[in-house]
Amino acid sequence: MAQQDDVFKKIVSHAKEYGFVFQSSEIYDGLSAVYDYGQNGVELKNNIKRYWWDAMTLLHENIVGIDSAIFMHPTIWKASGHVDAFNDPLIDNRDSKKRYRADVLIEEDIAKLDDKIEKEVAKARKRFGDSFDEALFRQTNPRIADIAKEREELHERFSQAMNDNNLEELRQIIVDRQIVCPVSGTKNWTEVRQFNLMFRTEMGSTAEGAMNVYLRPETAQGIFVNFLNVQKTGRMRIPFGIAQIGKAFRNEIVARQFIFRMREFEQMEMQFFVRPGSELEWFRQWKEARLRWHKALGMGDDKYRYHDHEKLAHYANAATDIEFRMPFGFKEVEGIHSRTNFDLSQHEKFSGKKIQYFDPELNESYTPYVIETSIGVDRMFLSVLCSSYEEQQLDGGDKRVVLHLPAPLAPVKCAVMPLVKKDGLPEKAREIVSDLKFDFATHYDEKDSIGKRYRRQDAIGTPFCITVDHQTLEDNTVTLRERDSMEQTRVNIADLHRLIHDRVSINSLLRKLS
Ligand code: ATP
């Protein structure tokens, strides 16, 4: 674990050193859980958004996008339940004065039991070698059975307490499990309290005229309240979806793990409206489609898993998370929820406006059911960064840090370098840049040795380096160096466009999906 923490620290400082992510307001000592994206970060982020947006709107003729405002009528948050129920159970440690989410402390304790089981399995695998029957071992080993039983009982008790909103019981679980504060190491806990996560501000100039408004904690409600606008003006027929990318704000208590949990973050959400009764089939389809989208990036199928929810929100009849293996364990990156007709019905009730769909095939009106896919751009960014980072030992004792970013997401697609800064090589290199820049984010670099320049590009994940040398002037060929294999091939300048395009276009990812 300590080793994993180390890797994560390195990734965080790499993200800063190479212009991916900066602490917000850094020269004023920072603002907790708020981050800025630098020159490379913004490109990577934009590419993630483009991949998502195109996968939704280009590949599905029945999905359209919107961009709704961050400020919305405050009654929307009454209707959605956020005013009354968007609460986290908090607990403070009296010695360290640190505040924690009680549910997160308990979930981490459950995860420890899971780890224990995996350790037992790993130990046995080592001991038995090739003859190891893992399934049988998991079923029959008494030690595993004991841990699994303990886990089950704890999980059951925790789910019950969360379902009943029983704050005393949550505290009692923390006490009974002897959970300690990671900072002070003590069990000196306060009571558990509820805390609303929405940021509130005032709209309007005078004290009497001002209205309390919230910064939206999710983008989804902007879609629900525009359901009829889009359906009518776009002449949409069910089933259809509305997609949106935008900022969301949550006054998170536990602000740890870099950009994993932020107070200002970005979501990519799609609400898919379907006939009542068909929602579980659509849920299944979207669950699979979304995992395919992730896997198409080629970061390794074993890094993903589903986490189906046993405890469902009151409005949902199915829910799952897609989790990604971060250096600090498997963590939620995306949620897929079958939200029934809860949101549209609530808005109908609170606004007094009829929000129904007339289905011409059935010849009847109904409130559509909704499948939601909701993914955090920043968490996706973090998963891409973590899985791409590698410190590589090279032959000859050299070392390099390389980001194996999926090529279509890389901030810079190719860097063009004259071998030396004379003899007309810079001019030739500039000519190549002038041609490629219309299609690819292209860097020109003539400073330092060629080796150092390669390292700089490796560190930001540039898939291709193009080197112009004296031979180029004679026969119009260059060396094309590939980031991961470091292989260099001599290619014709005329072929560059095609060779690069095949690897780096978002198009190539989208084709894997359809
Ligand atoms: P968590 O349990 O981690 O707090 P959540 O279940 O509340 O997350 P949702 O409300 O389902 O999250 O939001 C959908 C997605 O938005 C999440 O899968 C995550 O990627 C992203 N997200 C939610 N909260 C944050 C945050 N504070 N910072 C960054 N991304 C977030």
XYZ file of C-alpha atoms and ligand atoms in Angstrom:
545
model
C 0.000 0.000 0.000
C 2.854 2.362 0.953
C 4.324 1.694 -2.476
C 1.006 2.563 -4.124
C 0.818 5.785 -2.091
C 4.272 6.619 -3.358
C 3.232 6.069 -6.962
C 0.181 8.247 -6.452
C 2.305 11.061 -4.978
C 4.570 10.856 -7.999
C 1.606 11.051 -10.356
C 0.300 14.145 -8.549
C 3.641 15.933 -8.778
C 4.083 14.839 -12.384
C 0.658 16.321 -13.176
C 1.858 19.633 -11.794
C 5.358 19.613 -13.229
C 4.107 18.978 -16.748
C 1.203 21.420 -16.821
C -1.700 19.034 -16.334
C -3.212 20.019 -12.978
C -2.440 22.882 -10.578
C -3.829 23.592 -7.139
C -6.343 26.440 -7.445
C -5.170 29.829 -6.116
C -1.771 28.339 -5.424
C 0.017 31.647 -4.822
C -2.495 32.266 -2.013
C -1.715 28.836 -0.530
C -4.473 27.106 -2.452
C -8.169 26.461 -2.035
C -9.009 23.054 -0.702
C -10.401 20.501 -3.164
C -10.412 22.964 -6.054
C -8.028 22.542 -8.973
C -7.051 24.239 -12.220
C -6.108 22.460 -15.418
C -2.930 23.588 -17.147
C -1.917 23.742 -20.785
C -1.706 19.959 -21.204
C -4.483 19.123 -18.764
C -7.076 21.173 -20.594
C -6.278 19.399 -23.875
C -6.524 15.960 -22.294
C -9.768 16.973 -20.633
C -11.208 18.359 -23.856
C -10.314 15.138 -25.663
C -12.084 13.057 -23.003
C -15.160 15.256 -23.385
C -15.026 15.073 -27.165
C -14.810 11.260 -27.033
C -17.826 11.086 -24.736
C -19.860 13.693 -26.615
C -19.254 12.112 -30.011
C -19.931 8.607 -28.681
C -23.293 9.866 -27.444
C -24.445 12.286 -30.139
C -22.748 11.045 -33.327
C -23.233 7.329 -32.781
C -26.868 7.568 -31.670
C -29.307 9.344 -33.884
C -31.743 9.442 -30.974
C -29.413 11.301 -28.582
C -29.065 15.087 -28.688
C -27.164 17.497 -26.478
C -28.023 20.597 -24.461
C -26.150 23.126 -22.374
C -28.299 24.324 -19.500
C -27.445 27.082 -17.017
C -25.728 26.415 -13.706
C -28.234 28.587 -11.838
C -31.725 27.185 -11.806
C -34.969 27.973 -10.049
C -34.508 26.931 -6.403
C -37.719 24.887 -6.413
C -35.978 22.473 -8.789
C -33.805 21.351 -5.881
C -36.845 20.924 -3.687
C -38.441 18.744 -6.341
C -35.296 16.694 -6.919
C -34.893 16.031 -3.212
C -31.547 17.786 -2.901
C -32.737 20.392 -0.401
C -34.017 17.776 2.015
C -31.970 14.708 1.328
C -28.628 15.606 -0.229
C -26.851 15.021 3.016
C -23.716 13.263 4.111
C -23.356 11.772 7.605
C -20.335 13.477 9.178
C -18.191 12.592 12.134
C -15.261 14.510 13.664
C -12.240 13.196 15.463
C -11.746 15.331 18.568
C -7.977 14.912 18.646
C -7.012 15.602 15.051
C -10.009 17.933 14.493
C -10.426 16.185 11.142
C -13.879 15.630 9.731
C -14.888 12.413 7.957
C -17.885 10.936 6.223
C -19.087 8.202 8.550
C -20.219 6.068 5.605
C -16.809 6.343 3.953
C -15.007 5.258 7.136
C -17.201 2.168 7.322
C -16.878 1.421 3.610
C -13.107 1.542 3.984
C -13.370 -0.903 6.864
C -15.403 -3.261 4.653
C -12.801 -2.899 1.903
C -10.125 -3.988 4.399
C -11.981 -7.270 4.908
C -12.129 -7.716 1.125
C -8.374 -7.137 0.991
C -7.839 -9.750 3.693
C -9.671 -12.333 1.598
C -7.617 -11.460 -1.487
C -4.399 -11.775 0.536
C -5.393 -15.256 1.702
C -6.059 -16.252 -1.900
C -2.768 -14.779 -3.103
C -0.867 -16.615 -0.361
C -2.483 -19.925 -1.283
C -1.844 -19.366 -4.985
C 1.841 -18.961 -4.217
C 1.891 -22.032 -2.001
C 0.055 -24.402 -4.373
C 1.434 -23.138 -7.669
C -0.064 -24.553 -10.862
C -2.326 -27.022 -9.079
C -4.209 -24.195 -7.317
C -7.993 -24.321 -7.733
C -8.989 -20.809 -6.768
C -12.753 -21.272 -6.938
C -12.602 -24.350 -4.713
C -10.280 -22.607 -2.256
C -12.623 -19.618 -1.966
C -15.548 -21.941 -1.291
C -13.944 -24.233 1.233
C -11.197 -22.432 3.150
C -12.412 -21.900 6.743
C -10.401 -18.702 7.261
C -11.984 -17.129 4.179
C -15.415 -18.271 5.320
C -14.887 -16.487 8.660
C -13.795 -13.210 7.064
C -16.606 -13.384 4.495
C -19.162 -13.907 7.261
C -17.783 -10.971 9.228
C -17.920 -8.827 6.092
C -21.477 -9.864 5.295
C -22.719 -9.046 8.787
C -20.970 -5.687 8.788
C -22.300 -4.840 5.357
C -25.824 -5.797 6.341
C -25.681 -3.670 9.477
C -24.231 -0.717 7.559
C -26.844 -0.913 4.759
C -29.614 -1.044 7.306
C -28.281 2.021 9.147
C -27.935 3.967 5.893
C -31.401 2.956 4.741
C -32.926 4.004 8.052
C -30.806 7.143 8.186
C -29.833 5.969 11.657
C -26.964 8.239 12.667
C -26.471 6.734 16.140
C -26.118 3.289 14.643
C -23.516 4.552 12.152
C -21.502 5.929 15.056
C -21.934 2.674 16.976
C -20.564 0.703 14.030
C -17.478 2.940 14.003
C -17.043 2.387 17.746
C -17.666 -1.368 17.587
C -15.280 -1.833 14.688
C -12.682 0.182 16.582
C -12.077 2.394 13.572
C -9.387 4.959 14.277
C -8.745 8.388 12.772
C -6.018 7.978 10.125
C -4.393 11.209 11.336
C -4.463 11.029 15.144
C -4.787 7.265 15.431
C -7.429 7.689 18.174
C -11.055 6.599 18.574
C -12.166 9.896 20.112
C -15.195 10.474 17.861
C -18.014 13.039 18.038
C -21.645 12.260 17.238
C -22.629 11.780 13.589
C -24.381 14.795 11.999
C -26.011 15.501 8.649
C -24.601 18.125 6.331
C -26.120 19.476 3.107
C -23.700 19.445 0.227
C -25.203 22.228 -1.880
C -23.538 25.628 -2.161
C -26.014 28.441 -1.654
C -25.800 32.009 -2.820
C -28.117 34.967 -3.427
C -29.440 36.209 -6.715
C -30.692 39.796 -7.074
C -29.438 43.092 -5.747
C -31.566 44.123 -2.778
C -31.914 42.292 0.484
C -35.704 41.828 0.156
C -35.605 41.099 -3.554
C -32.805 38.587 -3.299
C -33.564 34.939 -3.811
C -31.574 32.039 -2.461
C -30.212 29.975 -5.302
C -27.921 26.968 -5.394
C -24.955 26.050 -7.507
C -26.151 22.858 -9.183
C -24.816 19.692 -7.535
C -25.473 17.678 -10.718
C -26.217 18.517 -14.338
C -29.084 16.030 -14.616
C -31.855 18.352 -13.410
C -31.117 20.795 -16.249
C -31.984 17.937 -18.595
C -35.207 16.948 -16.814
C -36.617 20.469 -16.763
C -35.896 20.778 -20.494
C -37.404 17.409 -21.352
C -40.471 18.844 -23.079
C -38.547 21.663 -24.807
C -36.197 19.211 -26.463
C -38.812 16.545 -27.132
C -41.172 18.988 -28.838
C -38.681 21.169 -30.756
C -36.576 18.181 -31.788
C -39.659 16.058 -32.562
C -38.031 13.313 -30.518
C -39.685 9.942 -30.169
C -39.209 7.656 -27.238
C -36.728 6.060 -26.676
C -34.389 9.042 -26.878
C -31.619 10.642 -24.850
C -30.390 14.094 -23.866
C -26.703 14.566 -23.127
C -24.970 17.365 -21.289
C -21.465 18.222 -20.119
C -21.061 20.856 -17.435
C -19.805 21.988 -14.080
C -21.310 20.738 -10.832
C -20.578 21.848 -7.276
C -20.636 19.947 -4.003
C -19.402 21.147 -0.652
C -17.599 17.849 -0.079
C -16.343 17.193 3.413
C -13.754 14.620 2.686
C -11.539 16.397 0.223
C -8.752 13.931 -0.372
C -7.125 12.095 -3.205
C -6.383 14.982 -5.493
C -8.975 15.476 -8.249
C -10.925 12.373 -7.233
C -13.229 14.358 -4.965
C -13.490 18.051 -5.747
C -15.814 20.855 -4.694
C -16.098 22.129 -8.265
C -16.017 19.425 -10.904
C -17.421 18.507 -14.268
C -19.953 15.864 -15.203
C -20.950 14.201 -18.449
C -24.513 12.999 -18.045
C -26.996 11.439 -20.391
C -30.625 10.840 -19.507
C -32.314 8.250 -21.698
C -36.126 8.396 -21.735
C -37.940 5.104 -22.249
C -41.347 3.463 -22.039
C -42.405 2.375 -18.543
C -41.683 -1.326 -18.189
C -38.764 -1.319 -20.632
C -36.354 0.413 -18.266
C -34.542 -2.637 -16.901
C -33.745 -3.875 -20.398
C -32.387 -0.408 -21.303
C -30.482 -0.310 -18.029
C -28.775 -3.549 -19.015
C -27.925 -2.204 -22.474
C -26.484 1.060 -21.175
C -24.498 -0.725 -18.514
C -22.782 -2.745 -21.225
C -22.434 0.152 -23.658
C -20.753 2.334 -21.090
C -18.214 -0.337 -20.138
C -17.438 -0.822 -23.831
C -16.764 2.922 -24.100
C -14.223 2.699 -21.275
C -12.566 -0.460 -22.523
C -12.155 0.882 -26.071
C -9.443 3.160 -24.671
C -7.254 0.084 -24.286
C -6.073 0.796 -20.749
C -6.605 -2.857 -19.751
C -9.886 -4.725 -19.264
C -8.808 -5.960 -15.830
C -8.847 -2.396 -14.503
C -12.635 -2.170 -14.527
C -15.390 -3.780 -12.554
C -19.063 -3.210 -11.915
C -20.325 -2.526 -8.473
C -24.048 -3.215 -8.420
C -25.865 -1.299 -5.703
C -27.739 -3.308 -3.153
C -28.919 -0.197 -1.381
C -30.911 1.809 -3.906
C -31.875 5.450 -3.704
C -35.619 5.740 -3.089
C -36.297 6.695 -6.714
C -34.134 4.029 -8.379
C -34.984 0.443 -9.312
C -31.470 -0.522 -10.431
C -28.050 1.067 -10.135
C -24.463 0.164 -10.775
C -21.093 1.879 -10.702
C -18.251 1.345 -13.116
C -15.190 1.253 -10.922
C -11.619 1.760 -12.033
C -8.497 0.469 -10.315
C -6.804 3.630 -9.065
C -3.535 3.422 -7.097
C -5.713 3.714 -3.963
C -8.078 0.876 -4.883
C -11.110 0.285 -7.104
C -13.147 3.515 -7.159
C -16.328 4.740 -8.821
C -15.798 6.648 -12.041
C -19.291 6.393 -13.489
C -22.779 5.636 -12.234
C -25.598 4.090 -14.266
C -28.999 4.438 -12.673
C -32.514 3.435 -13.520
C -34.311 6.460 -12.033
C -37.890 5.363 -12.835
C -40.205 8.317 -13.552
C -39.276 9.974 -10.276
C -37.666 13.177 -11.602
C -40.215 14.011 -14.276
C -43.107 13.270 -11.910
C -41.591 15.448 -9.208
C -41.161 18.360 -11.617
C -44.725 17.879 -12.794
C -45.881 18.036 -9.187
C -43.778 21.028 -8.122
C -44.206 23.116 -11.294
C -47.860 22.288 -11.822
C -47.119 21.755 -15.548
C -47.982 18.547 -17.279
C -44.822 16.665 -18.262
C -45.951 13.708 -20.304
C -45.197 12.085 -23.596
C -47.821 11.008 -26.096
C -46.717 7.709 -27.562
C -48.184 7.469 -31.082
C -47.535 3.724 -31.286
C -49.407 2.972 -28.070
C -51.836 5.828 -28.579
C -51.452 6.874 -24.952
C -49.685 9.424 -22.778
C -47.334 8.567 -19.952
C -44.468 9.906 -17.838
C -41.331 8.375 -19.348
C -38.892 6.315 -17.293
C -35.255 7.313 -17.259
C -31.896 5.578 -17.452
C -29.067 7.860 -16.447
C -25.387 7.492 -17.247
C -23.299 9.892 -15.192
C -19.542 10.168 -15.326
C -17.152 12.674 -13.767
C -14.739 14.214 -16.269
C -12.141 14.760 -13.555
C -12.330 11.198 -12.245
C -12.037 9.922 -15.790
C -9.023 12.210 -16.228
C -7.486 10.799 -13.048
C -8.038 7.207 -14.150
C -6.388 7.909 -17.510
C -3.445 9.632 -15.860
C -2.930 6.917 -13.240
C -3.106 4.060 -15.678
C -0.754 5.805 -18.139
C 2.052 6.759 -15.799
C 5.164 4.595 -15.912
C 8.746 4.961 -14.752
C 10.672 2.818 -17.170
C 14.137 1.400 -16.737
C 15.810 1.411 -20.141
C 18.703 -0.658 -21.489
C 21.989 0.961 -20.622
C 20.828 2.161 -17.200
C 18.778 5.068 -18.483
C 15.364 5.871 -17.058
C 12.357 7.582 -18.534
C 8.960 8.661 -17.282
C 6.347 8.023 -19.914
C 2.618 8.606 -20.066
C 1.094 5.824 -22.155
C -2.005 7.912 -22.796
C -4.529 6.460 -25.233
C -3.263 8.260 -28.354
C -6.594 9.931 -29.237
C -6.649 11.562 -25.791
C -3.040 12.808 -25.798
C -2.747 16.611 -25.487
C -0.068 16.764 -28.197
C -0.242 14.267 -31.043
C 3.168 14.794 -32.586
C 6.335 16.801 -32.092
C 8.535 17.813 -34.983
C 12.262 18.216 -34.260
C 15.165 19.267 -36.434
C 18.190 17.150 -35.507
C 20.368 20.280 -35.436
C 19.537 23.963 -35.412
C 21.219 24.742 -38.768
C 21.678 23.649 -42.385
C 18.048 24.367 -43.268
C 16.691 21.627 -40.958
C 14.597 23.995 -38.788
C 12.969 25.431 -41.908
C 12.136 21.970 -43.209
C 10.728 21.000 -39.814
C 8.589 24.156 -39.719
C 7.220 23.263 -43.139
C 6.053 19.903 -41.790
C 4.450 21.584 -38.753
C 2.602 24.024 -41.012
C 1.067 21.135 -42.817
C 0.210 18.881 -39.855
C -1.122 21.584 -37.537
C -4.468 21.769 -39.315
C -5.311 18.239 -38.233
C -3.209 17.485 -35.150
C -1.983 19.313 -32.072
C 1.646 19.594 -33.192
C 4.686 20.846 -31.257
C 7.880 22.219 -32.709
C 10.970 21.671 -30.551
C 14.594 22.480 -31.365
C 16.058 22.991 -27.866
C 18.475 20.524 -26.190
C 19.695 17.138 -27.369
C 17.320 14.931 -29.295
C 17.253 12.478 -26.361
C 16.106 15.168 -23.959
C 13.451 16.301 -26.402
C 12.113 12.739 -26.681
C 11.934 12.516 -22.881
C 9.973 15.759 -22.672
C 7.417 14.429 -25.126
C 7.276 11.021 -23.393
C 6.475 12.793 -20.147
C 3.377 14.423 -21.600
C 2.368 11.342 -23.565
C 2.959 12.538 -27.139
C 2.431 9.443 -29.337
C 4.796 10.473 -32.169
C 8.053 12.368 -32.619
C 9.183 13.286 -36.099
C 12.873 13.988 -36.578
C 14.177 15.942 -39.530
C 17.822 15.258 -40.450
C 20.142 15.877 -43.370
C 18.764 12.944 -45.304
C 15.336 14.613 -45.162
C 16.613 17.394 -47.398
C 17.707 14.837 -49.972
C 14.815 12.383 -50.088
C 11.906 13.875 -48.115
C 11.944 11.145 -45.485
C 11.958 11.584 -41.707
C 12.230 9.297 -38.680
C 8.964 8.620 -36.977
C 9.444 7.552 -33.365
C 6.650 5.812 -31.547
C 6.265 6.653 -27.846
C 5.604 3.248 -26.242
C 7.961 1.015 -28.240
C 10.454 3.848 -28.926
C 10.756 2.265 -32.358
C 11.982 4.523 -35.105
C 11.051 4.028 -38.722
C 12.033 5.952 -41.804
C 8.918 7.210 -43.537
C 8.005 9.549 -46.335
C 6.772 12.995 -45.335
C 3.838 12.406 -47.649
C 2.762 9.399 -45.517
C 2.947 11.178 -42.140
C -0.610 12.390 -42.126
C -2.081 8.952 -42.715
C 0.232 7.179 -40.263
C -0.526 9.614 -37.460
C -4.211 9.887 -38.184
C -4.739 6.128 -37.992
C -3.538 6.098 -34.396
C -4.628 9.396 -32.895
C -8.073 10.220 -34.209
C -11.052 10.014 -31.896
C -12.718 8.521 -34.913
C -10.621 5.374 -34.480
C -12.037 4.957 -30.971
C -15.594 5.580 -32.090
C -15.292 2.923 -34.770
C -14.524 0.359 -32.093
C -17.879 1.140 -30.518
C -20.209 0.852 -33.421
P -19.306 9.416 -4.412
O -20.039 8.238 -3.838
O -17.885 9.120 -4.799
O -19.451 10.681 -3.617
P -21.612 9.818 -6.007
O -22.164 8.428 -6.035
O -22.177 10.826 -5.096
O -20.016 9.747 -5.804
P -22.909 10.644 -8.379
O -23.799 11.583 -7.692
O -23.448 9.360 -8.897
O -21.619 10.381 -7.474
O -22.178 11.443 -9.548
C -21.827 10.863 -10.779
C -20.352 10.976 -11.073
O -19.873 12.292 -10.839
C -19.488 10.095 -10.179
O -19.406 8.795 -10.699
C -18.154 10.809 -10.232
O -17.417 10.417 -11.381
C -18.534 12.257 -10.386
N -18.417 12.956 -9.096
C -19.319 12.999 -8.098
N -18.876 13.747 -7.080
C -17.649 14.197 -7.441
C -16.675 15.038 -6.822
N -16.885 15.578 -5.640
N -15.522 15.290 -7.492
C -15.307 14.767 -8.711
N -16.190 13.976 -9.344
C -17.349 13.695 -8.737
